[in-house]
Backbone as a ProteinNet text record, in pm:
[ID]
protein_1_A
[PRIMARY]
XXXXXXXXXXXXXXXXXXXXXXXXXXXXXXXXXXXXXXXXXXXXXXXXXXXXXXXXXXXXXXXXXXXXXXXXXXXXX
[TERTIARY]
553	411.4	336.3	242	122.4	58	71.4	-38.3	-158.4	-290.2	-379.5	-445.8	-433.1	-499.2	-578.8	-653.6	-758.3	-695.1	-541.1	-527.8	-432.3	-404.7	-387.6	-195.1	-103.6	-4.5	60	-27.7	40.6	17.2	-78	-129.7	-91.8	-50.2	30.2	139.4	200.3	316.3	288	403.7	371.5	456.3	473.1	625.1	583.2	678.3	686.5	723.2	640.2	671.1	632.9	703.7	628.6	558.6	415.7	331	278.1	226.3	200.1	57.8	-40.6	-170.3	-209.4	-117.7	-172.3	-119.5	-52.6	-22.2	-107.3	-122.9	-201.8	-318.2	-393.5	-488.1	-576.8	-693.1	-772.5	-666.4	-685.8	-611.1	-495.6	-408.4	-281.6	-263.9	-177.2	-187	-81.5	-158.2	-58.3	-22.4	76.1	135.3	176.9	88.9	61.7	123.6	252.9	306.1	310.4	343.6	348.8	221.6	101.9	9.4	-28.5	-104.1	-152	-314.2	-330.8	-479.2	-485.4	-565.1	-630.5	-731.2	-643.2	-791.4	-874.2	-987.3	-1056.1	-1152.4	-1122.1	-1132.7	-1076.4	-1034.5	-947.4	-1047.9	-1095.2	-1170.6	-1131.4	-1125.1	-1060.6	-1158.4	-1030.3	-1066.1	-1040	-1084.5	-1056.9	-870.3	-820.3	-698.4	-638.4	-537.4	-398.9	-424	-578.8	-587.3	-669.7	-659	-719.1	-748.9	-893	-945.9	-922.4	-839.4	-888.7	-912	-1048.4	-1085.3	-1071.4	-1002.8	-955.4	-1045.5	-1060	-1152.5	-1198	-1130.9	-1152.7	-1269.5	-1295.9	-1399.8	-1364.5	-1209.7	-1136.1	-1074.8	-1058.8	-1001.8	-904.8	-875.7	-747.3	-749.6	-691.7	-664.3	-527.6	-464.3	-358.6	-356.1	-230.7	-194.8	-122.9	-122.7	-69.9	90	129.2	300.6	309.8	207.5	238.7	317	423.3	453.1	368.9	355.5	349.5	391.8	443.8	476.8	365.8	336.4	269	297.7	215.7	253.8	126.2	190.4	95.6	72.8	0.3	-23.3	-42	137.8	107.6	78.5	31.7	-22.9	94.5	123.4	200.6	211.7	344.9	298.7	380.9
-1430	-1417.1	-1387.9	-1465.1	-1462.8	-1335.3	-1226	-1137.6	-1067.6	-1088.8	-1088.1	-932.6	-856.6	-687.1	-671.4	-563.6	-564	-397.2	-342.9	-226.1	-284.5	-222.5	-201.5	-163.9	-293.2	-231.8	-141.8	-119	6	162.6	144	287.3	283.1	159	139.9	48.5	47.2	-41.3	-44.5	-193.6	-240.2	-234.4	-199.5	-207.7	-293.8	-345.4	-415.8	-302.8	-374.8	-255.7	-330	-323.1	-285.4	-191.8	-238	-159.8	-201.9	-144.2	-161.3	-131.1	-209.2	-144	-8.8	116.6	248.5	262.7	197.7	278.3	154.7	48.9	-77.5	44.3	22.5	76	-11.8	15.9	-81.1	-79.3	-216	-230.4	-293.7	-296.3	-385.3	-511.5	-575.6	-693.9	-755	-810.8	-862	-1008.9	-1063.5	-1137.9	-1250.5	-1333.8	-1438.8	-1562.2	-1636.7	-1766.3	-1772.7	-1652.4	-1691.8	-1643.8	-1622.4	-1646.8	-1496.7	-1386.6	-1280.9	-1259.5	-1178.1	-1152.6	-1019.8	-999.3	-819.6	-751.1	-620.1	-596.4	-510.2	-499.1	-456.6	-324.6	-384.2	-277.6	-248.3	-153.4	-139.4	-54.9	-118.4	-52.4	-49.1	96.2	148.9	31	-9.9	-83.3	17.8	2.9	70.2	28.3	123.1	59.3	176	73.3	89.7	-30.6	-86.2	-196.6	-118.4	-252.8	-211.4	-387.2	-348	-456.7	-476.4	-609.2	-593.3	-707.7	-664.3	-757.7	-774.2	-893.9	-943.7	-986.7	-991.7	-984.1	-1129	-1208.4	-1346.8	-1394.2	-1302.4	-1316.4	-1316.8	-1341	-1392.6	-1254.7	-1214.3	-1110.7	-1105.8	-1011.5	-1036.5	-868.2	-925.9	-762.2	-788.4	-638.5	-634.6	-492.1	-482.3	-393	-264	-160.4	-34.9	-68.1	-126.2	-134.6	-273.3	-369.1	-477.8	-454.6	-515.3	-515.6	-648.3	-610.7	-747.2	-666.3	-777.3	-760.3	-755	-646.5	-612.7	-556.9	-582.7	-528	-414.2	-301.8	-214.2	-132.8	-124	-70.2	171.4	134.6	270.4	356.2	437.6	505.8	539.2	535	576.1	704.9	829.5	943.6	968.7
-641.8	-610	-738.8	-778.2	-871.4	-882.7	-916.6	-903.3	-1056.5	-1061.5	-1127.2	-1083.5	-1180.9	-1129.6	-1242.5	-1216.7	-1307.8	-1414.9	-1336.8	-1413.5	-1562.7	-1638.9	-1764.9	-1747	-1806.9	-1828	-1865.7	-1985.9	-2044.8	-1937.3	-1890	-1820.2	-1630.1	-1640.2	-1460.4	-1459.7	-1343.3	-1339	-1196.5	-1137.3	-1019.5	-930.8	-834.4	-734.5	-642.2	-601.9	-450.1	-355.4	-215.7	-109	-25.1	116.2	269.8	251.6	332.6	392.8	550.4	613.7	754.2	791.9	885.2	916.5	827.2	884.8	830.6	715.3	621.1	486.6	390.8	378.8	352.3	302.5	161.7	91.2	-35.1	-14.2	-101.5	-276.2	-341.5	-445.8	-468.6	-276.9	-296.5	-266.3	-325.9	-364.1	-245.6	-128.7	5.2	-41	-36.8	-36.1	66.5	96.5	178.7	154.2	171.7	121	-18.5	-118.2	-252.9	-327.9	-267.5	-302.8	-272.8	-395.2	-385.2	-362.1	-262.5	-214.6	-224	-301.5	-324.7	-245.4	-166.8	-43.9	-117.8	-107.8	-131.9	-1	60	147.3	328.7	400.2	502.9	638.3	723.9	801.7	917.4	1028.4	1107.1	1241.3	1339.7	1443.8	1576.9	1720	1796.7	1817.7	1885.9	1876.7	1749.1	1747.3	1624.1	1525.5	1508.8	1454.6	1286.2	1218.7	1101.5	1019.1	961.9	924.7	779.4	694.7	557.9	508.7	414.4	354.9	231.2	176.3	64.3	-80.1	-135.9	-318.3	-306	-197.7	-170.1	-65.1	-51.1	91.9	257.5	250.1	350.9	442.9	549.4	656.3	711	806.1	852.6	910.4	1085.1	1163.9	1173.5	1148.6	1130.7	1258.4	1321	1401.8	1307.8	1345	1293.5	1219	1297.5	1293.4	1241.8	1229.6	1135.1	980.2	939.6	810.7	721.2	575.4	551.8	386.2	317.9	123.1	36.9	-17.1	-98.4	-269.2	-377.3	-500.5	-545.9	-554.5	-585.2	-725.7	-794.6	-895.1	-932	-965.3	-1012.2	-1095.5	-1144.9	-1306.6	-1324.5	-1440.6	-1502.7	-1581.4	-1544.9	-1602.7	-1740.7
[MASK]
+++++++++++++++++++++++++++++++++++++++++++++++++++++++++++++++++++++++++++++

């Protein structure tokens, strides 16, 4: 997967991870067919649902317990 971040190697590094509806946080990089989409932001739905919207313009509801592959950017100490 392609991924383009706006943080600074030297001062973060990136892991791969599952994340699910509730752990999913603005900044990670979900992983869709190869192809990385950066959310930008995660808004609470009624339900166990959760809304995010991608740096692309594009959405997507995801359920609490949905998994999906993500690369996330950590600081480095």
């Amino acid at each position: 997967m392609y991924v383009e971040t706006a943080t600074s190697l030297t001062t973060h590094h990136h892991i791969r991870l599952q994340v699910t509806g509730e752990t999913v946080r603005p900044g990670d990089v979900i992983d869709f067919g190869g192809w990385g989409y950066t959310v930008v932001e995660v808004v609470d739905f009624s339900g166990s649902r959760k809304g995010l919207r991608f740096d692309t313009g594009d959405a997507l509801i995801v359920d609490s317990a949905d998994e999906l592959s993500a690369v996330r950017a950590i600081e480095r100490r």
